[in-house]
Structure formats: C-alpha cells, structure tokens
Short mmCIF file of C-alpha atoms and ligand atoms in Angstrom, two decimals:
data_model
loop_
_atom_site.label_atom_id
_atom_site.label_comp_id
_atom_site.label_asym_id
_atom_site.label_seq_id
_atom_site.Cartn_x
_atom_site.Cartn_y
_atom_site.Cartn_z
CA UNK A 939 0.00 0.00 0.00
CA UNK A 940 1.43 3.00 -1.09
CA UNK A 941 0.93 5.90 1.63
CA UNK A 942 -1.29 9.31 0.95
CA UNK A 943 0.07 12.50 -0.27
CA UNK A 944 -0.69 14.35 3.01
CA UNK A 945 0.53 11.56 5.11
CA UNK A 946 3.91 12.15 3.88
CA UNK A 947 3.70 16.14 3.65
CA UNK A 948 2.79 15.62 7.64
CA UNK A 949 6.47 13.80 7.73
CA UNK A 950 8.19 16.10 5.41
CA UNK A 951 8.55 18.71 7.31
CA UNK A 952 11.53 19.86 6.90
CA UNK A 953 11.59 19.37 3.20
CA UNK A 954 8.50 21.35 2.81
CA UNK A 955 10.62 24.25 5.06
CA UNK A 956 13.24 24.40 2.54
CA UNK A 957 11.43 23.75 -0.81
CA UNK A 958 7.51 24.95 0.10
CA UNK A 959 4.34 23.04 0.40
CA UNK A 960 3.52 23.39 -3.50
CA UNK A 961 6.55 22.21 -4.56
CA UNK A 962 7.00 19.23 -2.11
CA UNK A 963 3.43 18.29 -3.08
CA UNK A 964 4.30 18.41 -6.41
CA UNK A 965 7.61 15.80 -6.16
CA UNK A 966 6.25 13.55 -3.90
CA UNK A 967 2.79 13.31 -6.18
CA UNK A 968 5.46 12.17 -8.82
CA UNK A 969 7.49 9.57 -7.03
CA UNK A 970 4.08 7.74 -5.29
CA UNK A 971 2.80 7.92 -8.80
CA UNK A 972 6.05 6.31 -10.66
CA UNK A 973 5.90 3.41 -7.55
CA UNK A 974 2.49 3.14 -8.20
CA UNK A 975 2.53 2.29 -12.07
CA UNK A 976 5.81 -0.20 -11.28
CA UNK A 977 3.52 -2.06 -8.79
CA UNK A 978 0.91 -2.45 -11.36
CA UNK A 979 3.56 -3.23 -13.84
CA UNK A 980 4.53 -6.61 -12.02
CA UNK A 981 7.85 -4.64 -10.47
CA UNK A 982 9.42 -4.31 -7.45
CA UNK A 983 9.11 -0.63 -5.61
CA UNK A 984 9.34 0.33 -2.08
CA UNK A 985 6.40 1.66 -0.25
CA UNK A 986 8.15 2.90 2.58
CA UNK A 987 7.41 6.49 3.64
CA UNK A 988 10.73 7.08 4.10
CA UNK A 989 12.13 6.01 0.99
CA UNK A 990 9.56 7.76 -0.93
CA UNK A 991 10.16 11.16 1.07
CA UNK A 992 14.07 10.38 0.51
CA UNK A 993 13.48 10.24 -3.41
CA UNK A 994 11.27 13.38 -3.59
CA UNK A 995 14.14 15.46 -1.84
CA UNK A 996 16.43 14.33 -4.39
CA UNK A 997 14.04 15.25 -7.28
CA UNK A 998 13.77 18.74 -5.50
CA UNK A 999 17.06 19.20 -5.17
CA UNK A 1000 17.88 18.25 -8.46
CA UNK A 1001 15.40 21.15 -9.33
CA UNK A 1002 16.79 23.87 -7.13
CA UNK A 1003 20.36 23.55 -8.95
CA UNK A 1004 20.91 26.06 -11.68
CA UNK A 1005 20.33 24.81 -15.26
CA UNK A 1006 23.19 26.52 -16.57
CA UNK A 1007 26.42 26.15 -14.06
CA UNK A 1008 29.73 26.97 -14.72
CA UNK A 1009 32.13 24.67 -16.67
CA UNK A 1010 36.05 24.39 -17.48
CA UNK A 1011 36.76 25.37 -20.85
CA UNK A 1012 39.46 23.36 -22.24
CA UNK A 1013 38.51 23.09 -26.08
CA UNK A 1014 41.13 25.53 -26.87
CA UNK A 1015 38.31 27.66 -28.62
CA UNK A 1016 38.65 31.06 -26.56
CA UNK A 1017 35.45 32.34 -27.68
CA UNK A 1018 33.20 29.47 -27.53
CA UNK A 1019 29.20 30.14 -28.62
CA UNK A 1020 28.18 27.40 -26.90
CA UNK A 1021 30.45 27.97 -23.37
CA UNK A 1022 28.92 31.27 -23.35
CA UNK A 1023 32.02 33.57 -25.50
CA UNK A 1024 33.90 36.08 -23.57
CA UNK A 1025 33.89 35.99 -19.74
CA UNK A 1026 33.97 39.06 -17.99
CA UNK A 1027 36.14 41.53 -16.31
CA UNK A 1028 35.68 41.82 -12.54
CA UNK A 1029 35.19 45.59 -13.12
CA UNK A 1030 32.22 44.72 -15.36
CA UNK A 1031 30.49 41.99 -13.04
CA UNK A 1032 30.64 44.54 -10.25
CA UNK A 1033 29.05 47.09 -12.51
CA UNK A 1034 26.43 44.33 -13.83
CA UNK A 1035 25.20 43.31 -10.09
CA UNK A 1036 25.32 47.16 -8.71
CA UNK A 1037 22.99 47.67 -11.98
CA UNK A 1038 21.03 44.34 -10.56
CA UNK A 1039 21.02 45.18 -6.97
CA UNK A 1040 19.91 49.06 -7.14
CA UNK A 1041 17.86 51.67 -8.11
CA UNK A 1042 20.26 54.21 -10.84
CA UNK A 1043 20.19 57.09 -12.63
CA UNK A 1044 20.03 54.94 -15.65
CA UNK A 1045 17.68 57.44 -17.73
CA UNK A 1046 18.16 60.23 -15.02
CA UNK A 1047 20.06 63.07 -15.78
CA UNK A 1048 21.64 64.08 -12.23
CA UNK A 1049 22.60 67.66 -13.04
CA UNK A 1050 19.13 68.35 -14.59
CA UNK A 1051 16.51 66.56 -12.95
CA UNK A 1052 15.42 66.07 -16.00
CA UNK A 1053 15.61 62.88 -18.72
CA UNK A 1054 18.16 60.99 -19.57
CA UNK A 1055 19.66 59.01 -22.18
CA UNK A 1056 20.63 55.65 -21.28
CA UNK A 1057 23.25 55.08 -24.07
CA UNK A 1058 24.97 58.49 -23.68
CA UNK A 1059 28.15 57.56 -21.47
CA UNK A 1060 28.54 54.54 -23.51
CA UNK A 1061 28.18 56.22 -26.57
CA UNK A 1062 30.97 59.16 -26.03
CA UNK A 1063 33.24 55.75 -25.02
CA UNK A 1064 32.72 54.20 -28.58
CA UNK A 1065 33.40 57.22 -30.40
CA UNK A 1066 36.35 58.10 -28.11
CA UNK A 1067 37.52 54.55 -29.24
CA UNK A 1068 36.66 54.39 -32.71
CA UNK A 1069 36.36 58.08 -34.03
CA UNK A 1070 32.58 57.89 -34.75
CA UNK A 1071 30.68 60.30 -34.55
CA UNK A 1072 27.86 58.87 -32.96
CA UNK A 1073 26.91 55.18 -31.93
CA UNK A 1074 23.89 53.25 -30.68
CA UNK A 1075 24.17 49.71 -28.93
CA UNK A 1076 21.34 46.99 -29.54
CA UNK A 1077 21.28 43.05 -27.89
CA UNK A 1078 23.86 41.35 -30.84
CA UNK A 1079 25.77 41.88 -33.63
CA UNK A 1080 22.39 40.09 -35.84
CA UNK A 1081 20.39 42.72 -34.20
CA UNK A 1082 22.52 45.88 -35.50
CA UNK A 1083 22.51 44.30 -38.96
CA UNK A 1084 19.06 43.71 -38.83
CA UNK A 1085 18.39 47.05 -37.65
CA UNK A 1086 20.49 49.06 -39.73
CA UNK A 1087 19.29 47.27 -42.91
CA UNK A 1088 15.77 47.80 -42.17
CA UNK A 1089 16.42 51.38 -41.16
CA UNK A 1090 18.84 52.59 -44.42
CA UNK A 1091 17.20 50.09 -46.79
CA UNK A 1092 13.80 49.14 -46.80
CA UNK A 1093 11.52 48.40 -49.46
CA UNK A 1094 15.03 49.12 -51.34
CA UNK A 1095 18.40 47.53 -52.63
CA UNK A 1096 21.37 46.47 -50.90
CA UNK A 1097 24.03 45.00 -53.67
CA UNK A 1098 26.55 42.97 -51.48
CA UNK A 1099 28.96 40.54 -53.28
CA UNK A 1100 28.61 37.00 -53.34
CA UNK A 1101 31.75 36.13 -51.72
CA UNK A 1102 30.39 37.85 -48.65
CA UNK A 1103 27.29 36.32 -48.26
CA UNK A 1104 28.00 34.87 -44.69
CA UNK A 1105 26.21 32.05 -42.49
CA UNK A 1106 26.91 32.27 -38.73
CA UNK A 1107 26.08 29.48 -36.45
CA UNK A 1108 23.45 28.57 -38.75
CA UNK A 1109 20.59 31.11 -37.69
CA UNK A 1110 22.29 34.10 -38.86
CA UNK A 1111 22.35 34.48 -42.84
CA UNK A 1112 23.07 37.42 -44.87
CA UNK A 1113 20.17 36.90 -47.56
CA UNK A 1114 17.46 35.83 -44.93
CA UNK A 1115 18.33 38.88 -42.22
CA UNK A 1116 18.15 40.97 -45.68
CA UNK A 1117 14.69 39.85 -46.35
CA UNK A 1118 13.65 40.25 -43.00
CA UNK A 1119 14.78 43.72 -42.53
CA UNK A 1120 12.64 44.39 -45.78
CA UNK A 1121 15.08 44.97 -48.11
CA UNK A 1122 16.30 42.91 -51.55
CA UNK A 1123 19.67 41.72 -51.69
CA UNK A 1124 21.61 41.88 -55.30
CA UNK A 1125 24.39 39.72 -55.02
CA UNK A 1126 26.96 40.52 -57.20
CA UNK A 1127 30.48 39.30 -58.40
CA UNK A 1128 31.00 35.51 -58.11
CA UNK A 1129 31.69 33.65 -55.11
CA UNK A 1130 35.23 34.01 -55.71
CA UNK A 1131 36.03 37.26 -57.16
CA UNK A 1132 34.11 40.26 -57.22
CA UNK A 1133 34.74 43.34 -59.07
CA UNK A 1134 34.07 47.61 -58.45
CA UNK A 1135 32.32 47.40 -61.61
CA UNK A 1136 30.07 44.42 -60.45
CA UNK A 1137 29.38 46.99 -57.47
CA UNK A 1138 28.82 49.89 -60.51
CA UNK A 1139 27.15 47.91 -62.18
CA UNK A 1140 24.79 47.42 -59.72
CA UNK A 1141 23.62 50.38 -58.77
CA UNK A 1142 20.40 52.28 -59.83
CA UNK A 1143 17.53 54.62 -58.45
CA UNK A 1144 16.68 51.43 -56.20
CA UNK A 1145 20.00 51.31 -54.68
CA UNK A 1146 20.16 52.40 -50.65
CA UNK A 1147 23.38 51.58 -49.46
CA UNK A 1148 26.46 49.32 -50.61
CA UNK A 1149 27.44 47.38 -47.87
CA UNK A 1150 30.40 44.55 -46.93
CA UNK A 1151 30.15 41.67 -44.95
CA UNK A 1152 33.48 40.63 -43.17
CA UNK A 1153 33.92 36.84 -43.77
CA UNK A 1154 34.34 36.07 -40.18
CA UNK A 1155 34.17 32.40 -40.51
CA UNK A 1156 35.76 31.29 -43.74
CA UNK A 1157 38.29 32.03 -46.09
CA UNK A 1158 38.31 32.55 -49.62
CA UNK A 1159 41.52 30.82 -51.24
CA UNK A 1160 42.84 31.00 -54.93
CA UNK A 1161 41.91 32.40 -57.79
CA UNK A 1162 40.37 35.75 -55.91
CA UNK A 1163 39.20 39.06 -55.66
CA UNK A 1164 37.59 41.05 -53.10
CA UNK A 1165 37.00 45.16 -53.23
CA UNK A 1166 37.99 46.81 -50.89
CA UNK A 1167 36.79 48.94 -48.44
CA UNK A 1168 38.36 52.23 -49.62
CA UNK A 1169 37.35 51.30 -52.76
CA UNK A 1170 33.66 50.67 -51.84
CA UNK A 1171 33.83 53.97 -49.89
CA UNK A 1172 34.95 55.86 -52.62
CA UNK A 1173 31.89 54.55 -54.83
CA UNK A 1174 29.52 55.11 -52.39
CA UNK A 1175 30.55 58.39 -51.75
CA UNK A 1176 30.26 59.26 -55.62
CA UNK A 1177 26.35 58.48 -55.71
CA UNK A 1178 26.08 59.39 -52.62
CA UNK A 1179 25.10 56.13 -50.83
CA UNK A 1180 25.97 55.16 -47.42
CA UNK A 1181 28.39 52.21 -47.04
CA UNK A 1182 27.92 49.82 -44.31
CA UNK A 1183 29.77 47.28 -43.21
CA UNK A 1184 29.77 43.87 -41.00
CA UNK A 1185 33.20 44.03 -39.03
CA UNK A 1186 31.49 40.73 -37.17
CA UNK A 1187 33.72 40.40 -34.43
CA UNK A 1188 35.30 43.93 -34.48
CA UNK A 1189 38.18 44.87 -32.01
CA UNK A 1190 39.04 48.13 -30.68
CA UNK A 1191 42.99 47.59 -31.22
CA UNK A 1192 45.68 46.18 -33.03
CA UNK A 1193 46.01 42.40 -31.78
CA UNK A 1194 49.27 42.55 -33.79
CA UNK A 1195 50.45 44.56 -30.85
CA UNK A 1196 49.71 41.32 -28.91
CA UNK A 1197 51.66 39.10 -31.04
CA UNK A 1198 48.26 37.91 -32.07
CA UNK A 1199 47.01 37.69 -36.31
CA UNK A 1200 46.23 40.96 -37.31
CA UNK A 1201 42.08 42.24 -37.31
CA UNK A 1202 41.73 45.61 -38.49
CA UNK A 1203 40.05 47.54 -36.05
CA UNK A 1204 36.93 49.94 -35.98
CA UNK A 1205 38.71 52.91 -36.15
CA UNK A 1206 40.80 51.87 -39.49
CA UNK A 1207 37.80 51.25 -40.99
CA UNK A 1208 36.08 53.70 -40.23
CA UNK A 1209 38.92 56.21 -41.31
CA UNK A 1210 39.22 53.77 -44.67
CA UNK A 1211 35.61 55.55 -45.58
CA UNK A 1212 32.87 53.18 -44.18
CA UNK A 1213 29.48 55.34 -42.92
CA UNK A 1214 28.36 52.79 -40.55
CA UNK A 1215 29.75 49.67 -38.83
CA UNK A 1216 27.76 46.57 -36.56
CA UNK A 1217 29.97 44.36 -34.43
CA UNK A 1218 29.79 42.38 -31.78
CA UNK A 1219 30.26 43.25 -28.08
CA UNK A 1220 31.12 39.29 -27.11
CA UNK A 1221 33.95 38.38 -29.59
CA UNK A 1222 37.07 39.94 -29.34
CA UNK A 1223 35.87 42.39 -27.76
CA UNK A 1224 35.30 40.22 -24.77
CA UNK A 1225 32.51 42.30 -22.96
CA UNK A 1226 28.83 41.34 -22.88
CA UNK A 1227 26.55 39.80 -25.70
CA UNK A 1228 25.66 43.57 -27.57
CA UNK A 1229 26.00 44.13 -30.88
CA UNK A 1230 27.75 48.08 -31.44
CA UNK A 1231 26.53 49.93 -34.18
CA UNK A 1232 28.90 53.31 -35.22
CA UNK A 1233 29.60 55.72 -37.63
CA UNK A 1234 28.02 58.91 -39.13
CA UNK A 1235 26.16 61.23 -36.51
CA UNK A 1236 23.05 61.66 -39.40
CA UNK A 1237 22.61 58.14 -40.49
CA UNK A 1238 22.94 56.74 -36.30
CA UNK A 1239 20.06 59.38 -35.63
CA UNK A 1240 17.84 57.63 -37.86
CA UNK A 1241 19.09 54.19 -36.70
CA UNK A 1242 17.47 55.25 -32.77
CA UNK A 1243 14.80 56.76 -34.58
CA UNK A 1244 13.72 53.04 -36.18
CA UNK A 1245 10.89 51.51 -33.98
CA UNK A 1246 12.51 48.60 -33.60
CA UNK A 1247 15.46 50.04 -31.60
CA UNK A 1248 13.40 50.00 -28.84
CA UNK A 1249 12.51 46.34 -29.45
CA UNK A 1250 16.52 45.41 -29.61
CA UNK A 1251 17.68 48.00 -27.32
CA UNK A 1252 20.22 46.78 -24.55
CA UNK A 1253 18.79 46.45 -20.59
CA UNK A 1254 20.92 48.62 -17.95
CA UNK A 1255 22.88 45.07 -16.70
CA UNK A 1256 24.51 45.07 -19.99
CA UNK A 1257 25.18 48.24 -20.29
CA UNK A 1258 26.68 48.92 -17.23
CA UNK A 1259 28.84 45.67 -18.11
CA UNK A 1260 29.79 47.04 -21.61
CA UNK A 1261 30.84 50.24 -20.73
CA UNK A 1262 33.81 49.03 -18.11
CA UNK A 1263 34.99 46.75 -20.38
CA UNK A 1264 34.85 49.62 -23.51
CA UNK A 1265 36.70 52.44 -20.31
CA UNK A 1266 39.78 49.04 -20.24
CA UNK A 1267 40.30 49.93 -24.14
CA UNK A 1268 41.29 53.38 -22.82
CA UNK A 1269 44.72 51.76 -21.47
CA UNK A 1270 45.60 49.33 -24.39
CA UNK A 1271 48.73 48.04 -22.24
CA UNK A 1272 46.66 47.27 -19.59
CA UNK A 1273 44.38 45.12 -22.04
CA UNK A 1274 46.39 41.45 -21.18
CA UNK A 1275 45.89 41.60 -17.80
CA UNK A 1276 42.27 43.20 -17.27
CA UNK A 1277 40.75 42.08 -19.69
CA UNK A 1278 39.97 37.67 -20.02
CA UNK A 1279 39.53 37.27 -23.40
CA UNK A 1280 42.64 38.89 -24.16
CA UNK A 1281 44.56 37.43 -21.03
CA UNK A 1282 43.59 33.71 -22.64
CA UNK A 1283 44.74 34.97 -26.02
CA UNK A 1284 47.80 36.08 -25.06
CA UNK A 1285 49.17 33.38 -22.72
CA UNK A 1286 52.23 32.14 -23.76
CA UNK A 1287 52.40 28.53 -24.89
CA UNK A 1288 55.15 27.83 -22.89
CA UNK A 1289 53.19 29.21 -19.59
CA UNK A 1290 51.19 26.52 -20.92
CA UNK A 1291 53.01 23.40 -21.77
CA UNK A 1292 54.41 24.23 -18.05
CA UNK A 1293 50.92 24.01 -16.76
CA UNK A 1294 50.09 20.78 -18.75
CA UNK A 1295 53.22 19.09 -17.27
CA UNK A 1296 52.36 19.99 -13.58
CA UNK A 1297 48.70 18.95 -13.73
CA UNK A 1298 48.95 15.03 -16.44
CA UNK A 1299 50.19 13.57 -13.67
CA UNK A 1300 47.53 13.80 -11.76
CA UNK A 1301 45.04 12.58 -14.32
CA UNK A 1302 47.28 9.85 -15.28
CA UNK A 1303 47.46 8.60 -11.37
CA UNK A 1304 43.22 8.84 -11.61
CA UNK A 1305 43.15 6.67 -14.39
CA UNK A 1306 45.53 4.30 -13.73
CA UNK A 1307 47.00 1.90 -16.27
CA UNK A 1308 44.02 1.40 -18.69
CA UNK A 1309 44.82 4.80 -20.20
CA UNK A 1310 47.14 6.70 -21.67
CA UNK A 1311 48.06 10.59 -20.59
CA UNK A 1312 50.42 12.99 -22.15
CA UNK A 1313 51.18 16.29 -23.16
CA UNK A 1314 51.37 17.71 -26.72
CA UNK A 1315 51.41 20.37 -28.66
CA UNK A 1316 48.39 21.63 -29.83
CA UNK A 1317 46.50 25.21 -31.82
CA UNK A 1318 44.36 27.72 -29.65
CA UNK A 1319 41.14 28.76 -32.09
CA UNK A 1320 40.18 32.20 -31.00
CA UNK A 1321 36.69 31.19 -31.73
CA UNK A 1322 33.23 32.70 -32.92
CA UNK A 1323 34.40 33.18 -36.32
CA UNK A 1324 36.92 35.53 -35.33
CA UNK A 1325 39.79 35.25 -37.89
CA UNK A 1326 38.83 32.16 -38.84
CA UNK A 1327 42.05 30.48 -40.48
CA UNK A 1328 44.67 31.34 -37.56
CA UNK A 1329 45.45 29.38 -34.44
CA UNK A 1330 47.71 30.17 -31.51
CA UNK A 1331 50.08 27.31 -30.59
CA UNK A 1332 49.07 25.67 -27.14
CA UNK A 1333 49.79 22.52 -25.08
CA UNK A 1334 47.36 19.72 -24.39
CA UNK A 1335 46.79 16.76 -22.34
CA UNK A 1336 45.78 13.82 -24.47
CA UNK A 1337 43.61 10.85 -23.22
CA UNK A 1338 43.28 7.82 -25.26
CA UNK A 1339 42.94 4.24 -24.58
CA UNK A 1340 45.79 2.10 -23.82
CA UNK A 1341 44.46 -0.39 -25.45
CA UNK A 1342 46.24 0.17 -29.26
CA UNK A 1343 42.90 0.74 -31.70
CA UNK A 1344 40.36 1.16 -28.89
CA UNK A 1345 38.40 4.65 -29.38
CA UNK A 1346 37.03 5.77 -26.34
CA UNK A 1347 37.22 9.28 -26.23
CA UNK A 1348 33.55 9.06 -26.19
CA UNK A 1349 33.34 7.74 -22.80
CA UNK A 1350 36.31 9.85 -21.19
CA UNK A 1351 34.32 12.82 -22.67
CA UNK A 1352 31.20 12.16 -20.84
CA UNK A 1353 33.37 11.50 -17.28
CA UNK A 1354 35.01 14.19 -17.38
CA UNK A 1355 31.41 16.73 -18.51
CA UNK A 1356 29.90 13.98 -15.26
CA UNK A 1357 32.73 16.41 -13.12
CA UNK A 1358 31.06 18.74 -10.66
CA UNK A 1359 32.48 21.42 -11.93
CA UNK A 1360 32.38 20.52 -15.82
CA UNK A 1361 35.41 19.96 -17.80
CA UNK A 1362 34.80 20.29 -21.65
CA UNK A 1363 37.27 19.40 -24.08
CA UNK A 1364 37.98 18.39 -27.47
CA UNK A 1365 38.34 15.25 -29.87
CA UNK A 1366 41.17 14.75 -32.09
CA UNK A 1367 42.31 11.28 -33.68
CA UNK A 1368 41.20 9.44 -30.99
CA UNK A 1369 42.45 10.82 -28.53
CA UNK A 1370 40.58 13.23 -25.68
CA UNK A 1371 42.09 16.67 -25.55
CA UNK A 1372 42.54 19.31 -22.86
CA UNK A 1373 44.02 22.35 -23.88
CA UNK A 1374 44.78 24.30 -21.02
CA UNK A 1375 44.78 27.75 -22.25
CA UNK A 1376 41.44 29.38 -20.54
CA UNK A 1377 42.53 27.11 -17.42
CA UNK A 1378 42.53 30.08 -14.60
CA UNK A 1379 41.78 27.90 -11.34
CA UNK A 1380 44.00 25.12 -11.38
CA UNK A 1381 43.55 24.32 -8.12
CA UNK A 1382 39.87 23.77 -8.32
CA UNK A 1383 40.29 21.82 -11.37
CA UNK A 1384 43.13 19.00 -9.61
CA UNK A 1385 40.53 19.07 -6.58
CA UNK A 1386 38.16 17.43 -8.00
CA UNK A 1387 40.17 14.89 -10.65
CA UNK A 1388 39.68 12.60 -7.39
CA UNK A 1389 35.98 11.78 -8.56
CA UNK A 1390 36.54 11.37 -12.21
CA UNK A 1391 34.78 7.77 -13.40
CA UNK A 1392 35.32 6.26 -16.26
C1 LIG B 1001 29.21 36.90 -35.43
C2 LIG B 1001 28.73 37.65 -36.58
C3 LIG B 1001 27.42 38.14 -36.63
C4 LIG B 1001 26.45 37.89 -35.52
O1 LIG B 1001 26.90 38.48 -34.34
P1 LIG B 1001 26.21 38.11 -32.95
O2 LIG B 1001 26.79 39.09 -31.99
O3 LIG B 1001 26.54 36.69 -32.68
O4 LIG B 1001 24.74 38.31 -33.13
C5 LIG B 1001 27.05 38.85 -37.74
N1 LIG B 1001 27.88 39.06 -38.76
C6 LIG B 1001 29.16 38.59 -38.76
C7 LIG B 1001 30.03 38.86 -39.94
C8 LIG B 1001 29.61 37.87 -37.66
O5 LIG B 1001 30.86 37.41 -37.64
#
C-alpha cells in the first residue's frame, strides 16, 4: 500500500521548510505515482514512507540547482558560442550586479533633474575609441545588422557581393536577415572574385546603401578578388550612398600589438571611408553579448529613430557591463591583464606546456594503467568566427585508450562533462584533448580529478 500525499507532507517537514508546500506536493505526487505504475507493472518498488520522502528530496534538489552552471573550458576555442564567449572583467560583473542590486540614474540626468539618455556615457566611449561620430548599442551583432538594414534600406536595394554572403552558427544568414529587414539583396560578383564594376554595375535609383560583410568564418583561397573597403567607400561616396559594413567580431585595437594575427580595427575602418559599422560586443571584444553599431552622426540618428530600436535596445545590466569593459580599451597596455579574453589569447604557450606538465600527472594517477596521458602540442582557435584560419600554438593533455585501436574518447568525454564542476574538451584522432589555455583555477580543477569515473 502505497501511503497518501498528506501523510507524507505531515512527515516532510523539513523538506516542505526548505522547498515549500507546493513544490513538495508536487515531487512527492510524482514519485508515489512512478511506484504506483511499477507495482501495477509486475515490479518491485518500495512503499516505505521514508524512501519515498528520501526520493522526492532528491528530485527537488535536483530542481533547485541552476540549469546553466559553470564549466572548465578546455577546447582551446577562446570564444566558444556554446560555453557562453567572452567571460567578464571583474570591473564589469561589479558594474552588472550594482545595476542588478539598485535603483540608478540609468535614464536620469543628475545635473538636470530632468531625462536621460541611457546610451549616452557609452556612446561618447565608442566614439572616443573608434572616431565615430555617434553610436547606438542593440542586444547582438544580428540585431545591428538587422536594424540598420531595415532602417537605411527598406523596401530598397542592398548590392553585397557574393563572396560575402556569410552564415553564422546557422541562424544568422546574410540573404534571410536581408529579407527580414525588408530589403532585396543583389548579389553581385561571383563567389570568388568580385569586381568595383560588379558593385557599378549594380547600382540604380533602387539602390540604398552598398554594404560589406566581413567573412568572419571562412576564407576565400585561390583564384580571388575582393574590393575593398576604400574602394567601396569611394563609390559610395560618388552616388552618394551610405556604405555599411559587418566588421562581425570587431576589435578596438591592433592584436598585432599582442603578437596575435592581425584584425583591423573599428577605427581603421572607419577612417578607410565606411558610414556605418555593426559588431559584436562578445567576440574579441570580450565584454557582454551587444552588438555596437557606429559611424556617421546623421545616419545613427535615424538608426534610434527606427521603432525597432526600442525592441533590440540593450537592458541597464549590460550596459553597465559594456561600458567598463569599452573604459579598459582606454589603457591598451593594460588590455592582457584586465581584460579575459585577451589574457587567454595572449598566454604564452610555454606558460602553458608548463601548466600541462604539472597537472597530467595527476590525471594519469586517476586513471591508472588502462589509459594513456600525455602532453602535446596543440593550436588555440580564437573562436566565434573571429579570424577564422589562424590558431595560436598551445599545449594539451591527451587521453586515449591504452588499449592500441580502442576509441574511447567518447566515454572519457562524458566523465570528465559527469565532473562537478564541468570539464569540456575536445576530440582529435582518438584521442581526448585538454588544452589548457582558458585554465585560470587550477587548483579547483586538480581538486576534484579525485571523482573522475570512467
Ligand atoms: C558573429 C557575426 C554576426 C552575428 O553576431 P552576434 O553578436 O553573434 O549576433 C554577424 N555578422 C558577422 C560577420 C559575424 O561574424
């Protein structure tokens, strides 16, 4: 006989003090009812009150642990779509929870009394940075395409060549945000090589803008051509079109200074002749997922004039997070240390390799004989198809079976994701891979090799 509901809420008390009466109802409803329909089933289940109040407190606290928890990311991938991109500055998590935590002047001005603008310190940052003129700030880099499209172009043409025509993560494509925003897209050139005069060719009475897409995730190889953007600028400027362009990731400086592959930044292209530019606040960035939209004071007016900047506009956490990690830009040689994304980017490989060779030993003694753990060389991506083609040399710690022929990375994948604190790596020839270039608490991470189970 399988006890009542309210006989075991009268013995529950303390489970229905920590997780309420509703919810305790709720969990012990479903374990009486799963013993219930085993019983009926011809299978063994315990009817004891205990037992059953035992197996609702592990549903509820099961429940009352946060979907999304923090992991270790060892892919090498630095900016990593699904691990969330950049992580943050401490300057810009303080800023985020005083946002959280308090009343502000948000959209107060404190000298007036009167209204503010929310976007105004942030804005004189980005043109301090970049040499806009003006710039507005929406939820992603999709967003400010979107938005800027639908606000320069609509119900006209937007000739972009066909070499540009970009898919990102697989919900972001050039041609469908172009028909969303309202606008028709004329490809033009070939995939390979595009032309000015494919761009001249293009244009008529229906033309609203010329616009370039940076090809943040791929690489055209070969037989190729690609205008340019001063060459673009120059032929927009004769008819008197504005000229947009997709910097995708962006970045406020010159990673060459960083020993890092070389991404012009917003202020060279702006200063090559572009009117207005979108990029991304979580890619190299490395602040919070925005999307930065800059350029010409006229043509930004009408972007915040667009209805649908208020349906894409950014919420004061972000913000507040944005603009300390834009004010970190203002001391570039302060960038590799205060700034994560940068500070993983930059580490040196032999800082690395060092790190590998302290920590395989431990994993090795965990796994004992049955597997195989050493260190190698391996390439950082930078990740969320920031320049694409380059990687950053790196060590790794490679797992594979010692059995010669025997692939199990599946299996040593899953132990080590079944870690309390997550570890995520990556596969390659059949071996598991750790690259330890975003590893920041190695402590943390050897503390809890203990309960790795393969
Ligand atoms: C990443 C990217 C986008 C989308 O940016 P999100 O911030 O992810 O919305 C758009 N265009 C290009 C060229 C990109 O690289």
């Amino acid at each position: 006989m399988l006890p009542s509901i309210d006989r075991l809420l009268l013995q529950s008390g303390g489970v229905v003090e920590k997780y309420g009466h509703r919810a305790t109802t709720v969990a012990l409803q479903e374990v009486v009812q799963n013993r219930r329909e085993r019983i009926v089933s011809g299978h063994h289940a315990s009817t004891d009150e205990d037992s059953i109040t035992q197996a609702a407190e592990r549903i509820l606290e099961t429940r009352a642990t946060p979907e999304t928890r923090p992991v270790f990311n060892l892919t090498g991938t630095v900016l990593h779509t699904n691990l969330g991109r950049a992580v943050l500055p401490e300057k810009a998590i303080a800023a985020i929870s005083s946002a959280a935590m308090d009343y502000s002047n948000l959209e107060l001005n404190l000298a007036t009394g009167k209204r503010g603008d929310r976007e105004s310190h942030v804005e004189s940052l980005v043109c301090e940075l970049t040499g806009a003129e003006a710039a507005t700030f929406v939820n992603n880099n999709a967003a400010a395409v979107l938005l800027v499209l639908n606000t320069l172009a609509m119900n006209r043409e937007v000739p972009v060549s066909r070499g540009e025509l970009v898919e990102i993560g697989g919900s972001f494509r050039i041609p469908e945000v172009m028909q969303r925003a309202n606008c028709t897209l004329i490809e033009v050139g070939a995939t390979n090589r595009t032309h000015i005069k494919d761009f001249r060719d293009a244009i008529n009475e229906q033309t609203a803008l010329l616009m370039k897409v940076h090809t943040s995730n791929y690489k055209i190889e070969g037989f190729t051509k690609e205008v340019s953007i001063s060459e673009l600028a120059k032929l927009a400027a004769e008819f008197e079109l504005p000229f947009v362009m997709d910097l995708g990731s962006g970045s406020l400086v010159d990673f060459g200074r960083f020993g890092l592959p070389h991404e012009p930044t917003a202020a060279h292209i702006l200063s090559q002749g572009a009117d207005v530019i979108t990029f991304s606040g979580d890619k190299l960035l490395g602040g919070p997922q925005s999307g930065l939209i800059a350029g010409r004071a006229d043509l930004i007016a009408r972007i915040k004039a667009n209805p649908l900047k208020r349906a894409l506009r950014l919420d004061k956490m972000t913000l507040a997070g944005l603009t300390e990690v834009l004010k970190l830009y203002r001391n570039p040689d302060g960038l590799e240390q205060n700034l994560p994304t940068l500070r993983h980017l930059t580490r040196p490989a032999e800082q690395i390799r060092q790190q590998a060779e302290r920590v395989a030993p431990t994993i090795a003694a965990v796994l004992g004989e049955r597997y195989c753990v050493e260190v190698c060389d391996a390439a950082s991506q930078i990740g969320s198809g920031s320049l694409p083609t380059e990687t950053i040399p790196s060590s790794a710690i490679g797992i594979r079976s010692a059995n010669i022929g025997e692939d199990n990375t599946h299996s040593i994948a899953a132990a080590f994701r079944a870690l309390p604190t997550p570890v995520i790596g990556h596969t390659r020839k059949g071996s598991f891979m750790l690259d330890l270039r975003c590893l920041d608490d190695e402590a943390r991470f050897v503390a809890q090799l203990g309960s790795l189970r393969i």
